[in-house]
PDB file of C-alpha atoms in Angstrom:
ATOM      1  CA  UNK Q   1     -10.257   4.654  20.857  1.00 51.00           C
ATOM      2  CA  UNK Q   2     -11.133   1.615  19.387  1.00 48.00           C
ATOM      3  CA  UNK Q   3      -9.161   0.352  16.296  1.00 49.00           C
ATOM      4  CA  UNK Q   4      -9.304  -2.589  14.122  1.00 47.00           C
ATOM      5  CA  UNK Q   5      -5.845  -3.994  13.127  1.00 57.00           C
ATOM      6  CA  UNK Q   6      -6.610  -7.070  11.588  1.00 67.00           C
ATOM      7  CA  UNK Q   7      -9.521  -8.045  10.002  1.00 65.00           C
ATOM      8  CA  UNK Q   8     -10.759 -11.983  10.378  1.00 68.00           C
ATOM      9  CA  UNK Q   9     -13.382 -14.375   8.021  1.00 73.00           C
ATOM     10  CA  UNK Q  10     -12.244 -12.779   4.800  1.00 85.00           C
ATOM     11  CA  UNK Q  11     -11.424 -15.893   2.244  1.00 89.00           C
ATOM     12  CA  UNK Q  12      -9.505 -16.100  -0.829  1.00 92.00           C
ATOM     13  CA  UNK Q  13      -9.851 -14.684  -3.176  1.00 94.00           C
ATOM     14  CA  UNK Q  14     -10.661 -11.796  -1.790  1.00 95.00           C
ATOM     15  CA  UNK Q  15     -13.947 -10.153  -4.088  1.00 94.00           C
ATOM     16  CA  UNK Q  16     -15.338  -9.826  -6.266  1.00 96.00           C
ATOM     17  CA  UNK Q  17     -14.936  -5.616  -6.237  1.00 97.00           C
ATOM     18  CA  UNK Q  18     -16.538  -3.489  -7.743  1.00 97.00           C
ATOM     19  CA  UNK Q  19     -14.859   0.042  -8.843  1.00 98.00           C
ATOM     20  CA  UNK Q  20     -17.435   2.693  -6.970  1.00 98.00           C
ATOM     21  CA  UNK Q  21     -19.577   4.856  -9.886  1.00 97.00           C
ATOM     22  CA  UNK Q  22     -18.905   7.621  -7.803  1.00 98.00           C
ATOM     23  CA  UNK Q  23     -14.793   7.655  -8.313  1.00 98.00           C
ATOM     24  CA  UNK Q  24     -13.007   9.663  -8.066  1.00 98.00           C
ATOM     25  CA  UNK Q  25     -14.211  10.273  -3.990  1.00 98.00           C
ATOM     26  CA  UNK Q  26     -10.820  12.443  -3.375  1.00 98.00           C
ATOM     27  CA  UNK Q  27      -9.703  14.893  -5.853  1.00 98.00           C
ATOM     28  CA  UNK Q  28      -6.345  17.407  -5.641  1.00 97.00           C
ATOM     29  CA  UNK Q  29      -7.629  20.455  -3.911  1.00 96.00           C
ATOM     30  CA  UNK Q  30      -7.054  24.722  -4.102  1.00 93.00           C
ATOM     31  CA  UNK Q  31      -3.628  25.971  -4.658  1.00 94.00           C
ATOM     32  CA  UNK Q  32      -1.540  24.505  -1.644  1.00 95.00           C
ATOM     33  CA  UNK Q  33       0.348  21.443  -0.733  1.00 97.00           C
ATOM     34  CA  UNK Q  34      -2.314  19.208  -2.791  1.00 97.00           C
ATOM     35  CA  UNK Q  35      -3.663  21.178  -5.136  1.00 98.00           C
ATOM     36  CA  UNK Q  36      -1.810  19.318  -8.215  1.00 98.00           C
ATOM     37  CA  UNK Q  37      -2.487  14.965  -7.621  1.00 98.00           C
ATOM     38  CA  UNK Q  38      -3.761  13.490  -4.371  1.00 98.00           C
ATOM     39  CA  UNK Q  39      -3.223   9.578  -4.303  1.00 97.00           C
ATOM     40  CA  UNK Q  40      -2.121   6.122  -2.690  1.00 97.00           C
ATOM     41  CA  UNK Q  41      -3.937   6.251   0.398  1.00 97.00           C
ATOM     42  CA  UNK Q  42      -3.186   3.342   3.756  1.00 98.00           C
ATOM     43  CA  UNK Q  43      -6.778   3.095   5.599  1.00 97.00           C
ATOM     44  CA  UNK Q  44      -8.328   2.135   8.969  1.00 96.00           C
ATOM     45  CA  UNK Q  45     -10.894   2.055  11.032  1.00 96.00           C
ATOM     46  CA  UNK Q  46     -11.237   4.040  13.629  1.00 96.00           C
ATOM     47  CA  UNK Q  47     -14.079   4.972  16.632  1.00 95.00           C
ATOM     48  CA  UNK Q  48     -16.768   3.148  13.482  1.00 96.00           C
ATOM     49  CA  UNK Q  49     -15.040   5.616  10.886  1.00 97.00           C
ATOM     50  CA  UNK Q  50     -13.264   4.961   7.887  1.00 98.00           C
ATOM     51  CA  UNK Q  51      -9.556   6.577   8.045  1.00 98.00           C
ATOM     52  CA  UNK Q  52      -7.527   7.397   5.417  1.00 98.00           C
ATOM     53  CA  UNK Q  53      -3.784   8.548   5.289  1.00 98.00           C
ATOM     54  CA  UNK Q  54      -2.851  10.398   1.606  1.00 98.00           C
ATOM     55  CA  UNK Q  55      -0.449  11.161  -0.261  1.00 98.00           C
ATOM     56  CA  UNK Q  56      -0.428  14.553  -1.971  1.00 98.00           C
ATOM     57  CA  UNK Q  57       1.740  16.992  -3.108  1.00 98.00           C
ATOM     58  CA  UNK Q  58       1.343  20.682  -5.614  1.00 97.00           C
ATOM     59  CA  UNK Q  59       3.431  21.223  -8.810  1.00 96.00           C
ATOM     60  CA  UNK Q  60       6.605  20.744  -7.628  1.00 96.00           C
ATOM     61  CA  UNK Q  61       5.717  17.159  -6.359  1.00 96.00           C
ATOM     62  CA  UNK Q  62       7.069  17.389  -3.108  1.00 97.00           C
ATOM     63  CA  UNK Q  63       5.086  14.847  -1.442  1.00 98.00           C
ATOM     64  CA  UNK Q  64       2.985  14.748   1.885  1.00 98.00           C
ATOM     65  CA  UNK Q  65       0.567  12.466   3.559  1.00 98.00           C
ATOM     66  CA  UNK Q  66      -2.858  13.829   4.747  1.00 98.00           C
ATOM     67  CA  UNK Q  67      -5.556  13.097   6.238  1.00 98.00           C
ATOM     68  CA  UNK Q  68      -9.090  12.706   5.465  1.00 98.00           C
ATOM     69  CA  UNK Q  69     -12.708  10.889   7.679  1.00 98.00           C
ATOM     70  CA  UNK Q  70     -15.728   8.969   6.445  1.00 98.00           C
ATOM     71  CA  UNK Q  71     -18.601   7.905   8.252  1.00 98.00           C
ATOM     72  CA  UNK Q  72     -19.849   5.506   5.124  1.00 97.00           C
ATOM     73  CA  UNK Q  73     -16.604   4.384   3.576  1.00 98.00           C
ATOM     74  CA  UNK Q  74     -17.481   7.171   0.219  1.00 98.00           C
ATOM     75  CA  UNK Q  75     -18.039  10.785   1.549  1.00 98.00           C
ATOM     76  CA  UNK Q  76     -14.615  11.874   2.892  1.00 98.00           C
ATOM     77  CA  UNK Q  77     -13.527  14.969   5.581  1.00 98.00           C
ATOM     78  CA  UNK Q  78      -9.819  16.046   5.126  1.00 97.00           C
ATOM     79  CA  UNK Q  79      -8.204  18.138   6.967  1.00 97.00           C
ATOM     80  CA  UNK Q  80      -5.904  21.252   5.740  1.00 95.00           C
ATOM     81  CA  UNK Q  81      -2.782  20.912   7.413  1.00 97.00           C
ATOM     82  CA  UNK Q  82      -0.925  17.387   6.059  1.00 98.00           C
ATOM     83  CA  UNK Q  83      -0.082  15.152   9.718  1.00 98.00           C
ATOM     84  CA  UNK Q  84       3.142  14.189   7.956  1.00 98.00           C
ATOM     85  CA  UNK Q  85       5.832  16.510   5.583  1.00 98.00           C
ATOM     86  CA  UNK Q  86       9.840  16.278   4.293  1.00 98.00           C
ATOM     87  CA  UNK Q  87      11.695  17.640   7.266  1.00 97.00           C
ATOM     88  CA  UNK Q  88      15.271  15.477   6.858  1.00 97.00           C
ATOM     89  CA  UNK Q  89      17.305  14.992   3.640  1.00 96.00           C
ATOM     90  CA  UNK Q  90      16.549  11.728   2.956  1.00 97.00           C
ATOM     91  CA  UNK Q  91      12.797  12.588   2.415  1.00 97.00           C
ATOM     92  CA  UNK Q  92      13.437  16.354   1.227  1.00 97.00           C
ATOM     93  CA  UNK Q  93      11.232  15.600  -1.910  1.00 97.00           C
ATOM     94  CA  UNK Q  94       8.543  13.671  -0.401  1.00 97.00           C
ATOM     95  CA  UNK Q  95       6.438  11.600   2.476  1.00 98.00           C
ATOM     96  CA  UNK Q  96       5.450   9.306   0.093  1.00 98.00           C
ATOM     97  CA  UNK Q  97       2.971   5.961  -0.498  1.00 97.00           C
ATOM     98  CA  UNK Q  98       1.847   5.086   3.743  1.00 98.00           C
ATOM     99  CA  UNK Q  99       0.701   2.211   4.805  1.00 97.00           C
ATOM    100  CA  UNK Q 100      -0.482   1.844   8.597  1.00 97.00           C
ATOM    101  CA  UNK Q 101      -0.502  -1.064  11.482  1.00 96.00           C
ATOM    102  CA  UNK Q 102      -2.420   0.192  15.080  1.00 96.00           C
ATOM    103  CA  UNK Q 103      -0.204  -2.041  17.506  1.00 96.00           C
ATOM    104  CA  UNK Q 104      -0.771  -1.786  21.276  1.00 95.00           C
ATOM    105  CA  UNK Q 105      -1.931   1.757  21.548  1.00 95.00           C
ATOM    106  CA  UNK Q 106       0.389   2.825  18.600  1.00 97.00           C
ATOM    107  CA  UNK Q 107       0.010   3.343  15.480  1.00 98.00           C
ATOM    108  CA  UNK Q 108       3.288   2.781  13.156  1.00 98.00           C
ATOM    109  CA  UNK Q 109       3.131   4.530   9.303  1.00 98.00           C
ATOM    110  CA  UNK Q 110       5.628   3.119   7.593  1.00 98.00           C
ATOM    111  CA  UNK Q 111       6.344   5.070   3.899  1.00 98.00           C
ATOM    112  CA  UNK Q 112       8.688   5.909   1.396  1.00 98.00           C
ATOM    113  CA  UNK Q 113      11.153   8.809   1.842  1.00 98.00           C
ATOM    114  CA  UNK Q 114      12.539  10.019  -1.402  1.00 97.00           C
ATOM    115  CA  UNK Q 115      15.574  12.376  -1.981  1.00 95.00           C
ATOM    116  CA  UNK Q 116      15.115  12.367  -6.275  1.00 94.00           C
ATOM    117  CA  UNK Q 117      17.777   9.344  -6.100  1.00 93.00           C
ATOM    118  CA  UNK Q 118      17.308   6.981  -3.898  1.00 94.00           C
ATOM    119  CA  UNK Q 119      13.744   5.565  -2.193  1.00 96.00           C
ATOM    120  CA  UNK Q 120      13.823   4.446   1.172  1.00 97.00           C
ATOM    121  CA  UNK Q 121      11.429   2.472   3.823  1.00 98.00           C
ATOM    122  CA  UNK Q 122      11.133   5.043   6.761  1.00 98.00           C
ATOM    123  CA  UNK Q 123       9.326   4.901   9.686  1.00 98.00           C
ATOM    124  CA  UNK Q 124       6.978   6.927  11.841  1.00 98.00           C
ATOM    125  CA  UNK Q 125       4.937   6.516  15.076  1.00 98.00           C
ATOM    126  CA  UNK Q 126       1.987   7.831  16.967  1.00 98.00           C
ATOM    127  CA  UNK Q 127      -0.031   7.546  20.072  1.00 97.00           C
ATOM    128  CA  UNK Q 128      -2.972   9.302  18.162  1.00 96.00           C
ATOM    129  CA  UNK Q 129      -2.360   9.987  14.413  1.00 97.00           C
ATOM    130  CA  UNK Q 130      -1.062  14.019  14.935  1.00 94.00           C
ATOM    131  CA  UNK Q 131       2.045  14.125  16.662  1.00 96.00           C
ATOM    132  CA  UNK Q 132       5.369  11.739  14.828  1.00 98.00           C
ATOM    133  CA  UNK Q 133       8.226  10.538  16.030  1.00 98.00           C
ATOM    134  CA  UNK Q 134      10.554   9.476  12.573  1.00 98.00           C
ATOM    135  CA  UNK Q 135      12.380   6.468  12.909  1.00 98.00           C
ATOM    136  CA  UNK Q 136      14.485   7.201  10.098  1.00 97.00           C
ATOM    137  CA  UNK Q 137      15.213   4.992   7.064  1.00 98.00           C
ATOM    138  CA  UNK Q 138      14.598   1.377   7.781  1.00 98.00           C
ATOM    139  CA  UNK Q 139      16.756  -0.887   5.981  1.00 96.00           C
ATOM    140  CA  UNK Q 140      20.713   0.670   3.971  1.00 88.00           C
ATOM    141  CA  UNK Q 141      22.439  -1.263   1.455  1.00 91.00           C
ATOM    142  CA  UNK Q 142      19.378  -2.678   0.482  1.00 95.00           C
ATOM    143  CA  UNK Q 143      17.564  -2.994  -3.498  1.00 95.00           C
ATOM    144  CA  UNK Q 144      14.386  -4.308  -3.727  1.00 96.00           C
ATOM    145  CA  UNK Q 145      15.116  -4.500  -6.962  1.00 94.00           C
ATOM    146  CA  UNK Q 146      18.511  -6.261  -6.805  1.00 93.00           C
ATOM    147  CA  UNK Q 147      16.411  -9.382  -7.824  1.00 92.00           C
ATOM    148  CA  UNK Q 148      14.151  -8.064 -10.882  1.00 90.00           C
ATOM    149  CA  UNK Q 149      16.427  -5.301 -12.844  1.00 82.00           C
ATOM    150  CA  UNK Q 150      19.223  -3.292 -12.370  1.00 74.00           C
ATOM    151  CA  UNK Q 151      18.210  -0.323 -11.042  1.00 71.00           C
ATOM    152  CA  UNK Q 152      21.093   1.322 -10.657  1.00 72.00           C
ATOM    153  CA  UNK Q 153      20.466   2.243  -7.580  1.00 74.00           C
ATOM    154  CA  UNK Q 154      22.030   0.685  -3.756  1.00 80.00           C
ATOM    155  CA  UNK Q 155      19.460   2.106  -1.163  1.00 89.00           C
ATOM    156  CA  UNK Q 156      16.477   1.363  -3.691  1.00 94.00           C
ATOM    157  CA  UNK Q 157      12.705   0.118  -1.186  1.00 95.00           C
ATOM    158  CA  UNK Q 158       9.560   1.271  -0.495  1.00 95.00           C
ATOM    159  CA  UNK Q 159       5.983  -0.444   0.655  1.00 96.00           C
ATOM    160  CA  UNK Q 160       6.048  -2.151   4.360  1.00 97.00           C
ATOM    161  CA  UNK Q 161       3.418  -3.640   6.076  1.00 97.00           C
ATOM    162  CA  UNK Q 162       3.576  -4.894   9.465  1.00 97.00           C
ATOM    163  CA  UNK Q 163       1.761  -7.559  10.915  1.00 96.00           C
ATOM    164  CA  UNK Q 164      -0.007  -6.290  14.158  1.00 94.00           C
ATOM    165  CA  UNK Q 165       0.238  -9.865  15.410  1.00 92.00           C
ATOM    166  CA  UNK Q 166       3.256 -11.779  16.066  1.00 95.00           C
ATOM    167  CA  UNK Q 167       4.742 -14.751  14.311  1.00 94.00           C
ATOM    168  CA  UNK Q 168       6.793 -16.840  16.979  1.00 91.00           C
ATOM    169  CA  UNK Q 169       7.648 -14.452  19.354  1.00 94.00           C
ATOM    170  CA  UNK Q 170       8.398 -12.384  16.847  1.00 96.00           C
ATOM    171  CA  UNK Q 171       7.139  -9.392  14.407  1.00 98.00           C
ATOM    172  CA  UNK Q 172       6.726  -9.250  10.388  1.00 97.00           C
ATOM    173  CA  UNK Q 173       7.379  -7.332   8.000  1.00 98.00           C
ATOM    174  CA  UNK Q 174       6.530  -7.955   4.488  1.00 98.00           C
ATOM    175  CA  UNK Q 175       7.904  -5.244   2.164  1.00 98.00           C
ATOM    176  CA  UNK Q 176       9.342  -4.144  -1.473  1.00 96.00           C
ATOM    177  CA  UNK Q 177       8.971  -3.086  -4.943  1.00 96.00           C
ATOM    178  CA  UNK Q 178      10.469  -4.639  -8.160  1.00 95.00           C
ATOM    179  CA  UNK Q 179      10.471  -8.344  -5.513  1.00 97.00           C
ATOM    180  CA  UNK Q 180       8.687  -9.227  -1.972  1.00 98.00           C
ATOM    181  CA  UNK Q 181      10.721  -9.633   0.547  1.00 98.00           C
ATOM    182  CA  UNK Q 182      10.447 -10.566   4.832  1.00 98.00           C
ATOM    183  CA  UNK Q 183      11.758  -8.586   7.733  1.00 98.00           C
ATOM    184  CA  UNK Q 184      11.499  -9.510  12.024  1.00 98.00           C
ATOM    185  CA  UNK Q 185      11.768  -7.286  14.615  1.00 98.00           C
ATOM    186  CA  UNK Q 186      11.776  -7.039  18.527  1.00 97.00           C
ATOM    187  CA  UNK Q 187      10.554  -4.260  19.184  1.00 97.00           C
ATOM    188  CA  UNK Q 188       8.243  -2.660  16.210  1.00 98.00           C
ATOM    189  CA  UNK Q 189      11.395   0.231  16.052  1.00 98.00           C
ATOM    190  CA  UNK Q 190      14.557  -2.478  14.654  1.00 98.00           C
ATOM    191  CA  UNK Q 191      14.105  -4.416  11.844  1.00 98.00           C
ATOM    192  CA  UNK Q 192      16.212  -7.121  10.091  1.00 98.00           C
ATOM    193  CA  UNK Q 193      15.843  -8.288   6.509  1.00 97.00           C
ATOM    194  CA  UNK Q 194      15.617 -12.371   6.413  1.00 97.00           C
ATOM    195  CA  UNK Q 195      17.200 -12.689   3.870  1.00 97.00           C
ATOM    196  CA  UNK Q 196      19.815 -10.229   1.058  1.00 95.00           C
ATOM    197  CA  UNK Q 197      18.495  -8.685  -1.232  1.00 95.00           C
ATOM    198  CA  UNK Q 198      19.580 -11.117  -3.946  1.00 95.00           C
ATOM    199  CA  UNK Q 199      17.071 -13.356  -3.004  1.00 96.00           C
ATOM    200  CA  UNK Q 200      13.279 -12.520  -2.523  1.00 97.00           C
ATOM    201  CA  UNK Q 201      10.791 -14.382  -0.994  1.00 97.00           C
ATOM    202  CA  UNK Q 202       7.648 -13.316  -4.171  1.00 96.00           C
ATOM    203  CA  UNK Q 203       9.324 -12.467  -8.060  1.00 95.00           C
ATOM    204  CA  UNK Q 204       7.769 -11.159 -10.508  1.00 95.00           C
ATOM    205  CA  UNK Q 205       5.720 -13.618 -12.684  1.00 93.00           C
ATOM    206  CA  UNK Q 206       7.105 -13.620 -16.704  1.00 92.00           C
ATOM    207  CA  UNK Q 207       3.671 -13.574 -18.689  1.00 91.00           C
ATOM    208  CA  UNK Q 208       1.313 -12.301 -16.349  1.00 94.00           C
ATOM    209  CA  UNK Q 209       0.153  -9.248 -14.938  1.00 94.00           C
ATOM    210  CA  UNK Q 210       2.890  -8.701 -12.877  1.00 94.00           C
ATOM    211  CA  UNK Q 211       5.830  -9.728 -14.875  1.00 94.00           C
ATOM    212  CA  UNK Q 212       7.485  -6.110 -14.629  1.00 93.00           C
ATOM    213  CA  UNK Q 213       7.421  -6.192 -10.871  1.00 94.00           C
ATOM    214  CA  UNK Q 214       5.356  -6.354  -7.578  1.00 97.00           C
ATOM    215  CA  UNK Q 215       4.751  -4.585  -5.067  1.00 97.00           C
ATOM    216  CA  UNK Q 216       3.024  -5.118  -1.587  1.00 96.00           C
ATOM    217  CA  UNK Q 217      -0.599  -3.287  -1.667  1.00 97.00           C
ATOM    218  CA  UNK Q 218      -2.229  -2.924   1.522  1.00 97.00           C
ATOM    219  CA  UNK Q 219      -1.835  -4.283   5.520  1.00 93.00           C
ATOM    220  CA  UNK Q 220      -3.574  -8.318   5.959  1.00 93.00           C
ATOM    221  CA  UNK Q 221      -6.211  -9.358   6.546  1.00 93.00           C
ATOM    222  CA  UNK Q 222      -6.666 -12.918   8.501  1.00 93.00           C
ATOM    223  CA  UNK Q 223      -9.312 -15.450   6.366  1.00 93.00           C
ATOM    224  CA  UNK Q 224     -11.105 -17.540   7.517  1.00 90.00           C
ATOM    225  CA  UNK Q 225      -8.739 -20.989   7.656  1.00 92.00           C
ATOM    226  CA  UNK Q 226      -6.226 -18.671   9.807  1.00 92.00           C
ATOM    227  CA  UNK Q 227      -3.852 -17.674   6.258  1.00 95.00           C
ATOM    228  CA  UNK Q 228      -2.426 -13.632   6.315  1.00 96.00           C
ATOM    229  CA  UNK Q 229      -3.776 -12.216   2.705  1.00 96.00           C
ATOM    230  CA  UNK Q 230      -2.589  -9.337   1.067  1.00 96.00           C
ATOM    231  CA  UNK Q 231      -3.422  -6.916  -2.134  1.00 97.00           C
ATOM    232  CA  UNK Q 232      -0.495  -6.086  -4.552  1.00 98.00           C
ATOM    233  CA  UNK Q 233       0.103  -4.138  -6.866  1.00 98.00           C
ATOM    234  CA  UNK Q 234       1.853  -5.914 -10.523  1.00 96.00           C
ATOM    235  CA  UNK Q 235       3.155  -4.120 -12.944  1.00 95.00           C
ATOM    236  CA  UNK Q 236       3.362  -5.404 -17.103  1.00 92.00           C
ATOM    237  CA  UNK Q 237       4.467  -3.381 -20.470  1.00 85.00           C
ATOM    238  CA  UNK Q 238       2.076  -2.496 -22.480  1.00 80.00           C
ATOM    239  CA  UNK Q 239       2.648  -0.900 -25.803  1.00 76.00           C
ATOM    240  CA  UNK Q 240      -0.202   1.764 -27.067  1.00 68.00           C
ATOM    241  CA  UNK Q 241      -1.574   2.501 -30.597  1.00 69.00           C
ATOM    242  CA  UNK Q 242       0.343   4.604 -32.034  1.00 70.00           C
ATOM    243  CA  UNK Q 243       3.654   2.206 -30.721  1.00 72.00           C
ATOM    244  CA  UNK Q 244       4.889   3.280 -27.851  1.00 70.00           C
ATOM    245  CA  UNK Q 245       4.965   1.099 -25.003  1.00 75.00           C
ATOM    246  CA  UNK Q 246       4.522   1.732 -20.987  1.00 77.00           C
ATOM    247  CA  UNK Q 247       3.743  -0.039 -18.260  1.00 84.00           C
ATOM    248  CA  UNK Q 248       0.137  -0.816 -16.743  1.00 93.00           C
ATOM    249  CA  UNK Q 249      -0.221  -0.790 -12.740  1.00 96.00           C
ATOM    250  CA  UNK Q 250      -3.113  -3.660 -12.039  1.00 97.00           C
ATOM    251  CA  UNK Q 251      -3.626  -5.297  -8.349  1.00 98.00           C
ATOM    252  CA  UNK Q 252      -3.403  -8.584  -6.814  1.00 97.00           C
ATOM    253  CA  UNK Q 253      -3.337 -11.066  -4.300  1.00 98.00           C
ATOM    254  CA  UNK Q 254      -1.225 -13.597  -2.715  1.00 97.00           C
ATOM    255  CA  UNK Q 255      -2.045 -14.963   0.324  1.00 97.00           C
ATOM    256  CA  UNK Q 256       0.662 -16.278   3.833  1.00 96.00           C
ATOM    257  CA  UNK Q 257       0.581 -19.400   5.885  1.00 95.00           C
ATOM    258  CA  UNK Q 258       1.940 -17.754   9.242  1.00 94.00           C
ATOM    259  CA  UNK Q 259       2.690 -21.400  10.089  1.00 94.00           C
ATOM    260  CA  UNK Q 260       5.701 -21.203   7.012  1.00 94.00           C
ATOM    261  CA  UNK Q 261       5.847 -16.802   6.855  1.00 96.00           C
ATOM    262  CA  UNK Q 262       8.828 -17.097   4.755  1.00 96.00           C
ATOM    263  CA  UNK Q 263       6.776 -17.830   1.993  1.00 95.00           C
ATOM    264  CA  UNK Q 264       4.063 -17.167  -0.526  1.00 95.00           C
ATOM    265  CA  UNK Q 265       1.383 -20.070  -0.621  1.00 95.00           C
ATOM    266  CA  UNK Q 266      -0.941 -18.685  -4.078  1.00 96.00           C
ATOM    267  CA  UNK Q 267      -1.268 -16.049  -5.763  1.00 95.00           C
ATOM    268  CA  UNK Q 268      -4.435 -14.404  -7.783  1.00 95.00           C
ATOM    269  CA  UNK Q 269      -3.824 -15.687 -11.384  1.00 93.00           C
ATOM    270  CA  UNK Q 270      -5.936 -12.744 -13.141  1.00 94.00           C
ATOM    271  CA  UNK Q 271      -5.905  -9.320 -11.464  1.00 96.00           C
ATOM    272  CA  UNK Q 272      -8.567  -8.134  -9.770  1.00 97.00           C
ATOM    273  CA  UNK Q 273      -8.405  -4.662 -10.569  1.00 98.00           C
ATOM    274  CA  UNK Q 274      -6.816  -3.160 -13.410  1.00 96.00           C
ATOM    275  CA  UNK Q 275      -7.284   0.953 -15.053  1.00 96.00           C
ATOM    276  CA  UNK Q 276     -10.147   0.972 -17.147  1.00 96.00           C
ATOM    277  CA  UNK Q 277     -11.548   4.755 -16.365  1.00 97.00           C
ATOM    278  CA  UNK Q 278     -11.057   7.402 -17.576  1.00 97.00           C
ATOM    279  CA  UNK Q 279      -9.380   8.862 -14.626  1.00 97.00           C
ATOM    280  CA  UNK Q 280      -7.285   5.084 -14.182  1.00 97.00           C
ATOM    281  CA  UNK Q 281      -5.659   5.888 -17.973  1.00 94.00           C
ATOM    282  CA  UNK Q 282      -5.286   9.223 -17.263  1.00 95.00           C
ATOM    283  CA  UNK Q 283      -2.541  11.548 -15.544  1.00 94.00           C
ATOM    284  CA  UNK Q 284       0.770  11.848 -13.945  1.00 94.00           C
ATOM    285  CA  UNK Q 285       1.650   8.448 -13.809  1.00 92.00           C
ATOM    286  CA  UNK Q 286      -1.265   7.319 -16.884  1.00 93.00           C
ATOM    287  CA  UNK Q 287      -2.993   3.647 -16.571  1.00 93.00           C
ATOM    288  CA  UNK Q 288      -2.028   3.042 -12.641  1.00 96.00           C
ATOM    289  CA  UNK Q 289      -4.991   1.449 -10.063  1.00 98.00           C
ATOM    290  CA  UNK Q 290      -2.113   1.715  -6.896  1.00 98.00           C
ATOM    291  CA  UNK Q 291      -4.381  -0.361  -3.922  1.00 98.00           C
ATOM    292  CA  UNK Q 292      -2.796   0.584  -0.523  1.00 97.00           C
ATOM    293  CA  UNK Q 293      -5.797   0.551   2.007  1.00 97.00           C
ATOM    294  CA  UNK Q 294      -7.672  -2.418   2.313  1.00 97.00           C
ATOM    295  CA  UNK Q 295     -10.906  -2.352   5.563  1.00 96.00           C
ATOM    296  CA  UNK Q 296     -13.957  -4.119   6.396  1.00 95.00           C
ATOM    297  CA  UNK Q 297     -16.548  -1.633   7.372  1.00 95.00           C
ATOM    298  CA  UNK Q 298     -20.216  -2.200   8.282  1.00 94.00           C
ATOM    299  CA  UNK Q 299     -20.216  -5.499   6.773  1.00 92.00           C
ATOM    300  CA  UNK Q 300     -18.229  -4.716   3.086  1.00 95.00           C
ATOM    301  CA  UNK Q 301     -15.164  -4.701   2.102  1.00 96.00           C
ATOM    302  CA  UNK Q 302     -13.188  -1.597   0.796  1.00 98.00           C
ATOM    303  CA  UNK Q 303     -10.116  -1.403  -1.122  1.00 98.00           C
ATOM    304  CA  UNK Q 304      -8.867   2.635  -2.043  1.00 98.00           C
ATOM    305  CA  UNK Q 305      -6.331   2.595  -4.535  1.00 98.00           C
ATOM    306  CA  UNK Q 306      -4.855   5.586  -6.298  1.00 98.00           C
ATOM    307  CA  UNK Q 307      -5.642   6.061 -10.404  1.00 98.00           C
ATOM    308  CA  UNK Q 308      -3.077   7.382 -12.287  1.00 96.00           C
ATOM    309  CA  UNK Q 309      -1.267   8.814  -9.496  1.00 96.00           C
ATOM    310  CA  UNK Q 310      -3.491  11.583  -9.712  1.00 97.00           C
ATOM    311  CA  UNK Q 311      -6.909  10.912  -7.806  1.00 98.00           C
ATOM    312  CA  UNK Q 312      -7.759   8.593  -4.941  1.00 98.00           C
ATOM    313  CA  UNK Q 313     -10.583   5.772  -5.425  1.00 98.00           C
ATOM    314  CA  UNK Q 314     -12.160   2.900  -4.335  1.00 98.00           C
ATOM    315  CA  UNK Q 315     -13.945   0.431  -5.189  1.00 98.00           C
ATOM    316  CA  UNK Q 316     -16.419  -2.595  -2.752  1.00 98.00           C
ATOM    317  CA  UNK Q 317     -17.008  -6.005  -1.654  1.00 96.00           C
ATOM    318  CA  UNK Q 318     -19.750  -8.296  -0.185  1.00 92.00           C
ATOM    319  CA  UNK Q 319     -18.374 -10.953   2.355  1.00 82.00           C
ATOM    320  CA  UNK Q 320     -20.262 -14.422   1.500  1.00 70.00           C
ATOM    321  CA  UNK Q 321     -20.040 -13.310  -2.324  1.00 66.00           C
ATOM    322  CA  UNK Q 322     -16.519 -14.534  -3.204  1.00 62.00           C
ATOM    323  CA  UNK Q 323     -15.081 -16.005  -6.437  1.00 61.00           C
ATOM    324  CA  UNK Q 324     -13.462 -19.161  -5.733  1.00 50.00           C
ATOM    325  CA  UNK Q 325     -11.293 -19.682  -8.861  1.00 43.00           C
ATOM    326  CA  UNK Q 326      -8.107 -18.135 -10.589  1.00 43.00           C
ATOM    327  CA  UNK Q 327      -5.686 -19.366  -7.580  1.00 42.00           C
ATOM    328  CA  UNK Q 328      -2.173 -20.691  -8.884  1.00 45.00           C
ATOM    329  CA  UNK Q 329       0.491 -22.505  -6.153  1.00 37.00           C
ATOM    330  CA  UNK Q 330       3.651 -20.427  -5.775  1.00 48.00           C
ATOM    331  CA  UNK Q 331       6.302 -23.400  -5.082  1.00 39.00           C
TER     332      UNK Q 331
END
């Protein structure tokens, strides 16, 4: 089995990305567990094929995680049975929003366990993408909105990406919805946050596309200067033509220096993707482009994202055509 985990030679900012003209590439189907909505995929390359692990559900909105394969990055064949489904109380209403890392022969899948009260970042491991061992919620009494707003929760955490290489003899994870935090581990199973939930490493930036919240998007890639680059999701408040208000989800980028892995070195000042098409602006939760998967495949970058929590799309970028503007250093 050949799996690529940390693609090199990226540049920051990565892109520009162009949405595929035939999006969505996956839609809900049939009357089964994926009949109503299908979105928010993790992505990796295995044996020269793109593999997507995506979230889907029926009208009951109880999410499962399915799997699909592609030889070209655009056209996918999916399996009929989900690879991960709710089993325990902490996830009884959904296994949601996966991210994945492949390390030393094991797949490490982070996902959100949802019980309709609390969202908790959970971990599952597998040797083959089929047989999974669940390790339960990772962070108790941790609220990733603590420094952003009062969401009334004590346990609330989502969106974990594991760095597939050690830094200073430890494994590192970046996680969080609301704000972004870091955690470390000796065994990739037990994780310890590096700071209290009131002290995130990266918070929303007032007056910008991520002013309402920020969330980790994709697993990292390594730039040609040795920095870790991650795609992010951000939300801003918008006013509709009828005077009602809502939230608009757009996609950004950050970079972190492994020599100082607790700080965001720079951020993309403007979003590289925002809701534009009908599918981006109409769905279960409208006005959402939400990226969770990034791979370099056949000399092209593929970024996979959910559209309004209803369909799944891809945007691509060619290496060598990177833009070089729009940076703003933090700190």
